[in-house]
Coordinates of C-alpha atoms in Angstrom, one line a residue:
Chain L
X1 CA -105.2 55.8 129.6
X2 CA -105.4 52.8 131.6
X3 CA -105.1 49.7 130.1
X4 CA -107.8 48.8 133.1
X5 CA -110.5 51.4 130.7
X6 CA -112.7 48.9 128.9
X7 CA -112.1 48.6 125.0
X8 CA -116.1 48.6 123.9
X9 CA -119.3 49.7 126.0
X10 CA -122.9 49.2 124.9
X11 CA -125.5 50.5 126.6
X12 CA -129.2 49.2 126.2
X13 CA -128.8 47.6 122.7
X14 CA -132.1 47.2 121.5
X15 CA -133.3 46.1 117.7
X16 CA -136.8 46.1 116.6
X17 CA -137.2 44.9 113.0
X18 CA -140.3 46.5 112.0
X19 CA -142.8 45.6 114.8
X20 CA -140.3 41.6 115.9
X21 CA -137.7 42.2 118.8
X22 CA -134.7 41.7 117.9
X23 CA -132.5 42.0 120.2
X24 CA -133.5 43.9 123.6
X25 CA -131.9 45.5 126.1
X26 CA -128.4 44.9 125.9
X27 CA -125.7 45.8 128.6
X28 CA -121.9 44.2 128.4
X29 CA -118.7 46.0 129.2
X30 CA -116.3 44.0 126.9
X31 CA -111.6 45.0 127.8
X32 CA -108.6 44.4 126.3
X33 CA -107.5 41.0 125.7
X34 CA -110.9 39.4 126.7
X35 CA -112.9 37.0 125.5
X36 CA -116.5 36.5 125.5
X37 CA -118.9 33.7 123.8
X38 CA -122.1 35.5 123.3
X39 CA -124.6 32.1 122.9
X40 CA -128.5 30.5 123.0
X41 CA -130.4 28.6 120.2
X42 CA -130.9 30.2 116.5
X43 CA -132.9 32.9 116.6
X44 CA -132.6 34.0 120.1
X45 CA -131.3 37.7 118.4
X46 CA -127.0 36.2 119.0
X47 CA -126.4 37.1 115.0
X48 CA -128.6 40.9 115.9
X49 CA -126.8 42.0 118.2
X50 CA -123.5 41.0 117.0
X51 CA -124.7 43.5 113.9
X52 CA -125.4 45.6 116.5
X53 CA -122.1 46.0 118.2
X54 CA -120.1 45.5 114.9
X55 CA -122.0 48.8 113.3
X56 CA -123.6 46.9 110.6
X57 CA -127.3 47.4 111.9
X58 CA -128.2 50.7 113.3
X59 CA -129.7 50.5 117.6
X60 CA -133.2 51.7 117.5
X61 CA -131.8 52.2 121.5
X62 CA -129.2 51.4 123.0
X63 CA -125.9 53.1 123.0
X64 CA -122.4 52.0 121.8
X65 CA -118.8 53.4 123.1
X66 CA -115.6 52.3 121.7
X67 CA -111.5 53.1 122.4
X68 CA -110.7 54.5 119.9
X69 CA -106.7 54.0 119.3
X70 CA -105.2 57.2 120.8
X71 CA -107.2 56.4 123.5
X72 CA -110.4 58.4 123.3
X73 CA -113.6 57.0 124.2
X74 CA -115.5 57.6 120.9
X75 CA -120.1 57.2 120.1
X76 CA -120.1 54.7 117.1
X77 CA -123.2 56.0 116.2
X78 CA -121.6 59.4 116.0
X79 CA -118.4 58.4 113.5
X80 CA -118.1 59.6 110.3
X81 CA -118.8 56.9 107.3
X82 CA -115.4 57.2 106.3
X83 CA -114.0 56.9 110.2
X84 CA -116.4 54.0 110.5
X85 CA -114.9 51.8 107.5
X86 CA -111.2 53.0 108.8
X87 CA -111.6 51.9 112.2
X88 CA -113.6 48.7 110.8
X89 CA -110.6 47.6 108.5
X90 CA -108.2 48.8 111.3
X91 CA -109.2 48.6 114.6
X92 CA -111.4 45.5 114.3
X93 CA -111.4 43.0 111.5
X94 CA -114.8 40.3 111.2
X95 CA -115.3 36.7 110.9
X96 CA -118.2 35.5 109.5
X97 CA -119.6 31.9 109.3
X98 CA -119.5 31.2 105.1
X99 CA -116.1 32.2 104.4
X100 CA -117.3 33.0 101.0
X101 CA -118.8 36.1 102.6
X102 CA -115.5 37.5 104.3
X103 CA -113.6 36.9 101.4
X104 CA -112.8 37.9 97.9
X105 CA -113.3 34.5 96.0
X106 CA -112.4 35.7 92.8
X107 CA -108.9 37.3 94.2
X108 CA -105.9 35.2 95.4
X109 CA -104.8 34.5 99.3
X110 CA -102.5 37.2 98.9
X111 CA -104.4 40.1 97.6
X112 CA -107.2 38.7 99.6
X113 CA -104.5 39.5 102.5
X114 CA -102.8 42.9 101.1
X115 CA -106.8 44.5 100.8
X116 CA -106.5 45.6 104.0
X117 CA -103.1 46.8 103.9
X118 CA -103.2 48.7 100.0
X119 CA -106.1 49.7 101.8
X120 CA -104.6 51.7 104.0
X121 CA -101.9 53.0 101.5
X122 CA -99.1 49.9 101.4
X123 CA -97.9 50.8 97.6
X124 CA -94.7 49.2 98.3
X125 CA -95.5 45.6 96.0
X126 CA -93.0 43.1 97.4
X127 CA -94.1 44.6 100.6
X128 CA -97.2 44.0 100.8
X129 CA -96.2 40.2 99.6
X130 CA -94.1 39.6 102.4
X131 CA -96.7 40.5 105.1
X132 CA -98.8 38.4 103.1
X133 CA -97.0 35.4 103.8
X134 CA -95.7 36.1 106.9
X135 CA -99.8 36.3 107.9
X136 CA -100.5 32.7 105.4
X137 CA -98.0 30.5 107.6
X138 CA -99.0 32.0 110.6
X139 CA -102.8 30.6 109.3
X140 CA -100.3 27.2 108.3
X141 CA -101.2 27.7 104.9
X142 CA -98.7 26.7 103.1
X143 CA -96.7 29.8 100.8
X144 CA -96.9 28.8 97.5
X145 CA -100.7 28.5 97.8
X146 CA -100.2 31.9 97.8
X147 CA -101.5 33.5 94.2
X148 CA -104.3 30.7 94.7
X149 CA -107.1 32.1 94.6
X150 CA -110.0 31.1 97.8
X151 CA -111.8 29.1 95.8
X152 CA -109.4 26.3 95.3
X153 CA -109.6 25.8 99.2
X154 CA -110.6 23.4 101.4
X155 CA -113.6 25.3 103.9
X156 CA -110.5 25.0 106.9
X157 CA -108.9 27.0 105.0
X158 CA -111.0 29.7 103.3
X159 CA -111.2 30.2 107.8
X160 CA -107.7 30.2 108.5
X161 CA -107.5 32.4 105.1
X162 CA -110.5 34.3 106.0
X163 CA -108.4 35.0 109.7
X164 CA -105.8 36.4 108.4
X165 CA -106.7 38.7 105.7
X166 CA -108.5 39.9 109.4
X167 CA -105.2 40.2 111.4
X168 CA -103.0 41.9 108.9
X169 CA -103.7 44.5 110.6
X170 CA -102.8 43.7 114.4
X171 CA -107.2 44.5 115.6
X172 CA -107.2 45.1 118.5
X173 CA -111.2 43.8 118.2
X174 CA -112.0 41.4 116.6
X175 CA -116.1 40.1 116.0
X176 CA -117.4 35.9 114.8
X177 CA -119.6 35.1 113.5
X178 CA -119.9 30.7 114.2
X179 CA -116.5 30.8 112.9
X180 CA -115.9 26.7 113.1
X181 CA -119.7 26.0 111.6
X182 CA -119.8 23.7 108.9
X183 CA -116.1 22.0 108.9
X184 CA -115.9 18.8 110.3
X185 CA -114.5 18.6 113.8
X186 CA -110.6 17.6 113.3
X187 CA -110.6 21.2 111.5
X188 CA -113.0 22.0 113.7
X189 CA -109.9 21.5 116.7
X190 CA -107.5 22.2 114.9
X191 CA -108.9 25.7 114.0
X192 CA -110.0 26.5 117.6
X193 CA -106.7 25.5 118.5
X194 CA -105.2 28.6 116.3
X195 CA -107.4 30.7 117.1
X196 CA -106.7 30.4 120.3
X197 CA -102.7 31.1 120.4
X198 CA -102.9 33.8 117.4
X199 CA -105.8 35.5 120.5
X200 CA -103.5 34.9 123.7
X201 CA -100.2 35.4 121.4
X202 CA -102.1 39.3 119.3
X203 CA -103.9 39.4 123.2
X204 CA -107.1 40.3 120.9
X205 CA -110.7 41.1 122.9
X206 CA -112.9 38.8 121.3
X207 CA -116.3 38.4 121.1
X208 CA -117.7 35.8 118.8
X209 CA -121.1 34.1 118.0
X210 CA -121.8 30.6 118.5
X211 CA -124.4 27.9 118.9
X212 CA -121.9 25.4 120.2
X213 CA -121.7 25.1 123.8
X214 CA -117.4 23.5 123.1
X215 CA -116.1 26.1 121.1
X216 CA -117.5 29.2 123.9
X217 CA -115.5 26.9 126.8
X218 CA -112.3 26.6 124.6
X219 CA -112.1 30.0 123.2
X220 CA -113.7 32.3 126.0
X221 CA -114.0 33.9 129.0
X222 CA -117.1 35.3 129.7
X223 CA -120.1 34.3 128.0
X224 CA -123.5 34.9 127.6
X225 CA -126.0 33.7 127.5
X226 CA -129.3 34.4 125.3
X227 CA -132.8 33.7 124.9
X228 CA -135.9 35.7 123.0
X229 CA -133.6 38.5 122.2
X230 CA -132.4 39.6 125.8
X231 CA -130.0 38.3 128.1
X232 CA -131.1 35.8 130.7
X233 CA -127.1 35.2 132.1
X234 CA -123.7 36.2 132.3
X235 CA -121.2 35.3 134.4
X236 CA -117.8 33.7 133.5
X237 CA -117.3 30.8 131.5
X238 CA -116.6 27.8 133.5
X239 CA -119.1 29.2 136.1
X240 CA -121.5 29.9 133.2
X241 CA -121.1 26.6 132.3
X242 CA -120.6 24.3 135.3
X243 CA -123.2 25.9 137.1
X244 CA -125.7 27.2 135.4
X245 CA -128.1 29.7 137.2
X246 CA -131.1 29.5 134.6
X247 CA -133.4 26.9 133.2
X248 CA -133.0 27.2 129.4
X249 CA -128.9 27.7 130.3
X250 CA -129.1 24.0 132.2
X251 CA -130.8 23.5 129.8
X252 CA -128.7 24.2 127.4
X253 CA -125.9 22.6 128.9
X254 CA -128.1 18.9 129.1
X255 CA -128.2 19.2 125.5
X256 CA -124.3 18.7 124.6
X257 CA -124.0 14.7 123.7
X258 CA -121.0 13.5 125.3
X259 CA -118.0 12.8 122.8
Chain H
X1 CA -118.9 77.6 71.3
X2 CA -122.8 78.9 71.2
X3 CA -125.3 76.8 69.3
X4 CA -127.1 78.7 67.3
X5 CA -130.9 77.8 66.9
X6 CA -130.6 76.5 63.3
X7 CA -133.2 74.5 61.6
X8 CA -132.6 72.1 58.5
X9 CA -134.5 72.5 55.6
X10 CA -135.4 69.9 53.0
X11 CA -136.3 70.4 49.9
X12 CA -140.1 69.5 49.3
X13 CA -140.6 67.9 46.6
X14 CA -144.9 65.9 46.8
X15 CA -145.7 68.0 49.1
X16 CA -143.8 65.5 51.7
X17 CA -143.9 67.1 55.0
X18 CA -139.8 67.9 55.3
X19 CA -137.4 66.1 58.1
X20 CA -136.2 68.4 59.9
X21 CA -133.8 68.8 62.5
X22 CA -132.2 71.2 65.1
X23 CA -129.5 72.0 65.0
X24 CA -126.6 68.5 65.8
X25 CA -129.4 67.1 66.0
X26 CA -130.9 67.1 70.0
X27 CA -133.3 70.1 70.6
X28 CA -131.5 73.0 72.7
X29 CA -133.3 72.3 76.1
X30 CA -131.4 68.6 75.9
X31 CA -127.8 70.8 75.0
X32 CA -128.9 72.8 78.1
X33 CA -128.8 69.7 80.1
X34 CA -125.8 68.5 79.0
X35 CA -123.3 71.6 79.1
X36 CA -125.2 71.9 82.3
X37 CA -123.8 68.9 83.4
X38 CA -120.2 69.0 81.1
X39 CA -120.1 72.2 83.9
X40 CA -120.4 70.4 86.3
X41 CA -118.0 67.8 85.2
X42 CA -115.5 70.0 84.8
X43 CA -115.4 72.0 87.8
X44 CA -115.2 68.4 89.8
X45 CA -111.9 66.9 87.5
X46 CA -112.4 63.8 86.8
X47 CA -116.0 63.2 88.9
X48 CA -119.1 61.2 86.9
X49 CA -121.8 63.5 86.9
X50 CA -124.8 61.5 85.8
X51 CA -127.0 62.9 83.4
X52 CA -131.0 62.3 81.6
X53 CA -129.1 59.9 78.3
X54 CA -131.0 60.5 75.0
X55 CA -132.1 57.4 73.2
X56 CA -129.5 58.2 70.0
X57 CA -130.5 56.8 66.4
X58 CA -127.4 54.9 66.8
X59 CA -126.8 51.3 68.7
X60 CA -125.4 51.9 72.8
X61 CA -121.9 51.1 71.4
X62 CA -121.3 53.3 69.1
X63 CA -120.6 56.8 70.5
X64 CA -123.7 57.4 71.9
X65 CA -122.8 59.7 74.7
X66 CA -119.1 60.8 73.2
X67 CA -121.7 61.9 70.7
X68 CA -124.2 63.4 72.4
X69 CA -121.6 66.3 74.0
X70 CA -120.2 66.6 71.0
X71 CA -123.8 67.5 70.2
X72 CA -124.3 70.2 72.8
X73 CA -120.9 72.1 72.5
X74 CA -120.6 72.2 68.2
X75 CA -121.5 75.8 66.8
X76 CA -121.0 77.1 64.1
X77 CA -117.7 78.1 63.6
X78 CA -116.7 74.9 65.3
X79 CA -114.2 72.3 62.9
X80 CA -115.0 68.7 63.8
X81 CA -112.9 65.6 63.9
X82 CA -113.5 62.3 64.4
X83 CA -111.5 59.5 65.3
X84 CA -112.2 55.2 66.0
X85 CA -108.9 53.4 66.8
X86 CA -107.0 56.4 65.7
X87 CA -108.4 56.9 62.1
X88 CA -110.5 58.9 60.6
X89 CA -112.1 56.2 58.4
X90 CA -113.1 53.3 59.3
X91 CA -116.8 52.8 60.1
X92 CA -118.0 54.3 63.4
X93 CA -115.2 57.7 62.6
X94 CA -117.2 58.3 58.2
X95 CA -120.8 57.0 60.2
X96 CA -120.4 60.2 62.9
X97 CA -118.7 62.6 61.2
X98 CA -121.5 62.0 58.4
X99 CA -124.1 62.0 61.3
X100 CA -122.2 65.6 62.1
X101 CA -122.4 66.1 58.7
X102 CA -126.0 65.6 58.3
X103 CA -128.3 67.4 61.6
X104 CA -125.6 70.0 62.0
X105 CA -125.1 71.3 58.1
X106 CA -122.3 74.5 58.5
X107 CA -119.7 73.4 61.0
X108 CA -116.8 72.2 58.9
X109 CA -115.1 68.2 59.1
X110 CA -111.7 67.7 59.0
X111 CA -108.8 64.7 59.3
X112 CA -106.4 67.0 61.0
X113 CA -105.6 66.8 64.0
X114 CA -104.2 70.2 63.9
X115 CA -107.4 72.6 62.0
X116 CA -109.5 70.2 64.3
X117 CA -111.3 72.9 67.0
X118 CA -113.6 69.7 68.0
X119 CA -112.0 66.4 68.2
X120 CA -114.9 63.1 69.1
X121 CA -112.3 60.0 69.9
X122 CA -113.0 56.4 70.1
X123 CA -110.1 54.2 71.6
X124 CA -107.0 57.1 71.6
X125 CA -105.3 60.2 71.7
X126 CA -103.7 61.9 69.0
X127 CA -100.1 61.8 68.7
X128 CA -99.6 65.7 68.5
X129 CA -99.9 68.2 71.2
X130 CA -103.2 69.7 71.8
X131 CA -103.7 72.9 72.0
X132 CA -105.8 75.1 74.7
X133 CA -109.2 75.5 71.6
X134 CA -109.7 72.7 71.5
X135 CA -111.7 69.6 72.3
X136 CA -111.8 65.8 73.0
X137 CA -114.5 64.1 73.4
X138 CA -114.4 59.7 74.8
X139 CA -117.0 57.4 74.0
X140 CA -116.9 56.2 77.0
X141 CA -118.6 52.0 77.1
X142 CA -118.0 51.8 80.9
X143 CA -117.2 54.6 82.9
X144 CA -116.8 52.8 86.5
X145 CA -113.2 52.0 87.0
X146 CA -114.9 49.9 89.9
X147 CA -117.6 48.3 88.1
X148 CA -115.5 45.3 87.4
X149 CA -114.2 44.7 91.6
X150 CA -118.0 45.9 92.8
X151 CA -120.7 45.7 91.6
X152 CA -123.0 47.6 93.4
X153 CA -123.5 51.3 92.0
X154 CA -124.4 52.0 95.2
X155 CA -120.7 51.4 97.1
X156 CA -118.8 52.6 94.1
X157 CA -120.6 55.6 94.6
X158 CA -120.2 55.3 98.2
X159 CA -116.1 54.2 97.5
X160 CA -116.1 57.4 95.5
X161 CA -117.3 59.7 97.7
X162 CA -114.5 58.4 100.8
X163 CA -111.9 58.6 98.1
X164 CA -111.0 54.8 99.5
X165 CA -109.7 53.1 96.1
X166 CA -107.4 50.0 98.4
X167 CA -109.9 47.6 95.6
X168 CA -108.1 49.1 92.8
X169 CA -104.5 48.0 94.0
X170 CA -106.1 44.9 94.2
X171 CA -106.4 44.2 90.7
X172 CA -103.0 45.5 90.4
X173 CA -101.8 43.9 93.1
X174 CA -103.4 40.5 91.0
X175 CA -102.6 41.9 88.0
X176 CA -98.8 41.1 89.0
X177 CA -99.8 38.2 91.1
X178 CA -100.2 36.0 88.0
X179 CA -98.0 37.7 85.3
X180 CA -95.2 39.6 86.4
X181 CA -97.1 43.0 85.9
X182 CA -99.2 45.0 85.4
X183 CA -101.2 43.6 82.2
X184 CA -103.5 46.1 82.4
X185 CA -103.7 47.6 78.8
X186 CA -105.9 49.9 78.8
X187 CA -108.1 51.5 80.2
X188 CA -105.7 52.1 82.4
X189 CA -107.1 54.0 85.8
X190 CA -105.9 57.5 86.9
X191 CA -105.9 59.2 89.6
X192 CA -106.8 63.2 88.6
X193 CA -106.1 65.9 90.0
X194 CA -104.9 64.5 93.5
X195 CA -108.8 63.7 94.4
X196 CA -111.0 60.4 91.9
X197 CA -109.9 57.6 90.3
X198 CA -111.5 57.7 86.6
X199 CA -111.1 55.5 83.8
X200 CA -109.8 56.5 80.7
X201 CA -112.0 54.9 78.8
X202 CA -110.6 52.3 76.8
X203 CA -107.1 53.9 75.4
X204 CA -104.4 51.6 75.7
X205 CA -102.0 52.9 78.6
X206 CA -99.6 54.7 75.9
X207 CA -101.7 57.3 76.2
X208 CA -102.3 58.2 79.3
X209 CA -99.4 60.4 79.6
X210 CA -100.8 62.5 77.0
X211 CA -104.2 62.9 79.4
X212 CA -101.6 64.5 82.0
X213 CA -100.9 68.0 82.2
X214 CA -102.8 68.1 78.7
X215 CA -103.5 72.7 76.9
X216 CA -106.9 71.2 75.6
X217 CA -110.6 70.2 77.3
X218 CA -111.2 66.3 77.5
X219 CA -114.3 65.0 78.4
X220 CA -115.7 61.9 78.4
X221 CA -119.9 60.6 77.4
X222 CA -121.6 57.0 78.5
X223 CA -123.7 56.7 76.5
X224 CA -125.6 54.0 77.7
X225 CA -124.4 54.6 81.3
X226 CA -125.7 58.5 81.1
X227 CA -122.0 59.7 82.9
X228 CA -120.1 62.5 82.0
X229 CA -117.6 63.5 83.8
X230 CA -114.4 66.0 82.7
X231 CA -110.7 66.2 82.6
X232 CA -110.0 70.8 82.4
X233 CA -106.6 71.7 80.7
X234 CA -103.6 71.5 83.3
X235 CA -104.9 69.3 85.6
X236 CA -102.6 66.4 87.3
X237 CA -103.6 63.4 86.2
X238 CA -102.1 60.5 87.1
X239 CA -102.0 56.1 86.9
X240 CA -102.2 53.7 89.4
X241 CA -99.0 51.4 90.8
X242 CA -96.9 50.0 93.3
X243 CA -93.0 51.6 94.1
X244 CA -91.9 49.0 92.5
X245 CA -93.4 48.4 90.3
X246 CA -93.9 51.9 88.3
X247 CA -96.3 53.1 85.6
X248 CA -94.8 52.6 81.9
X249 CA -96.2 52.2 78.6
X250 CA -96.8 50.3 74.9
X251 CA -92.4 49.8 73.9
X252 CA -91.9 49.0 69.5
X253 CA -89.3 47.4 68.8
X254 CA -89.4 48.9 65.6
X255 CA -90.6 52.7 63.8
X256 CA -93.4 52.6 61.9
X257 CA -93.7 50.7 58.4
X258 CA -95.0 53.6 56.6
X259 CA -93.6 56.8 58.4
X260 CA -90.8 55.8 60.4
X261 CA -92.3 57.1 63.3
X262 CA -91.0 56.1 66.6
X263 CA -92.9 57.1 70.2
X264 CA -95.9 56.1 68.4
X265 CA -98.4 53.9 69.2
X266 CA -98.7 51.5 66.6
X267 CA -102.0 48.5 64.6
X268 CA -100.5 45.5 63.9
X269 CA -101.2 44.7 60.5
X270 CA -101.6 40.9 59.0
X271 CA -99.7 41.2 55.4
X272 CA -100.5 37.5 54.4
X273 CA -100.9 33.6 56.0
X274 CA -97.2 33.6 56.4
X275 CA -96.9 35.6 58.8
X276 CA -96.2 38.7 57.8
X277 CA -96.8 41.8 58.8
X278 CA -95.8 45.6 59.4
X279 CA -96.5 47.9 62.3
X280 CA -98.0 51.0 60.9
X281 CA -98.4 54.4 62.6
X282 CA -102.3 53.6 64.3
X283 CA -103.3 57.6 63.8
X284 CA -104.3 57.8 60.2
X285 CA -103.7 61.5 60.2
X286 CA -100.3 62.0 61.6
X287 CA -99.0 59.0 59.8
X288 CA -100.6 60.9 56.4
X289 CA -98.5 64.0 58.3
X290 CA -95.5 62.7 57.9
X291 CA -95.9 60.3 54.8
X292 CA -96.7 64.5 52.5
X293 CA -93.4 65.3 54.6
X294 CA -90.9 63.0 53.2
X295 CA -90.7 60.1 55.9
X296 CA -90.6 56.8 54.6
X297 CA -90.7 53.4 56.9
X298 CA -89.4 50.1 55.6
X299 CA -92.4 49.2 53.3
X300 CA -93.0 52.6 52.1
X301 CA -94.3 52.5 48.2
X302 CA -91.5 54.8 47.3
X303 CA -88.6 53.4 49.0
X304 CA -86.3 55.4 47.4
X305 CA -87.6 58.8 49.6
X306 CA -86.1 57.4 52.3
X307 CA -84.7 60.4 54.7

């Protein structure tokens, strides 16, 4: 399998919630190491699309194919529940907007980072702990906080812990849902910096959902603009943001407050 | 252990209608239902089989699950022993033994482990090695080992179905991170027959090795949670642990103060309000047997007969 084969291919993804439309006829191709931003205002179907791509939601129509670690393209809807869960906690990561949903709040930072390792069969306490310490320092959390639980962490630290917890199994694809939402600006900047360097170091493919065009510009290579459940414009991030074609995208870009 | 339909005839005086119970309290249809659940549980070691738990004339938490399992397997030729925290003469044991003496006339009861064919227990496994003709029935309050890690029953069932037990190790990891060692001392999770992770009921982890390769059939009944599970004879039962923090049982510094037994589980008994205490066998039958054989501990009433 050559490296120019796509990592993930989605075709005609459609999701209805009863009669209401979640998102309609979305197709996309993602290659290894590529960062794709999905932007749009609230209710435009960004999170639905992310849910579909990460197999948390079942599509009403359409299919997703993913290149597994052995190089084989698999239809994600045909995976068994066991295979799907294994994929979710080894080859994939999911960084959520609210860290409380992506972390076990009653479990120590070390336990949070070690959970995926233990789930894939690590049974050596010292080994798990060393790996956890290594990852905590990579996301700029002091190793002496390893036994504190995330309730004692600030919002920014929780997000960094969530990232460490997801990256510990060296995934190839990470989904991010508004990872900087609800953080103050300086913390956002540090977090974005960290994400950008980790993505570059590890060669991660990322699908990031955000309503913040600055985040999209900073992190992503390509961008998709959604409105009312459909993709209305897509292309290279700089191109779309500097020279938006659709009136709606122009409106979005012009709505950003200049600092 | 075929339980015959038999009703207890109470003497009727003054024309009052006699209260009659079916043999061993439960009706025969209920017993059949429970036996089916038991058979399925034996067929899938460690798997929690749902069953239609009945209201019993005792509160939940007093062994309603164990009592139903015992009632379903009890036959006329059985000899019943009931243990509560190792003891034959504490409230729970006396009450349940009395219950079956009343509702299952003809069934002999005993306190001697070796004489019993059915042993219902709460919190202990007898010290004496069980035999192939014996059945050990555990009373279980919370059958789900993952319960305090994952509150959703739908999810825990999936985790069991997929043998997805990483969470259990997260709990043990947390123990070591907080206490320096695995601090779970009772209800210590075990893997049964290389497949299902099981809560062995709140027995001390000291008793976990006794479950492994036991010649006796072990049945577990949870009345409130409506689950039955089982370990068939000679099944591999392995406590979960880490390579560098292996499973260990409790050790006691001194032997039993009454019978000088070592390598048994001891209870602490407070003697006065000045720090006086003694450690004695939790298994009263084992302790009594040893004393009858002439073994004497340091606080025994007959010091001159010390071995």
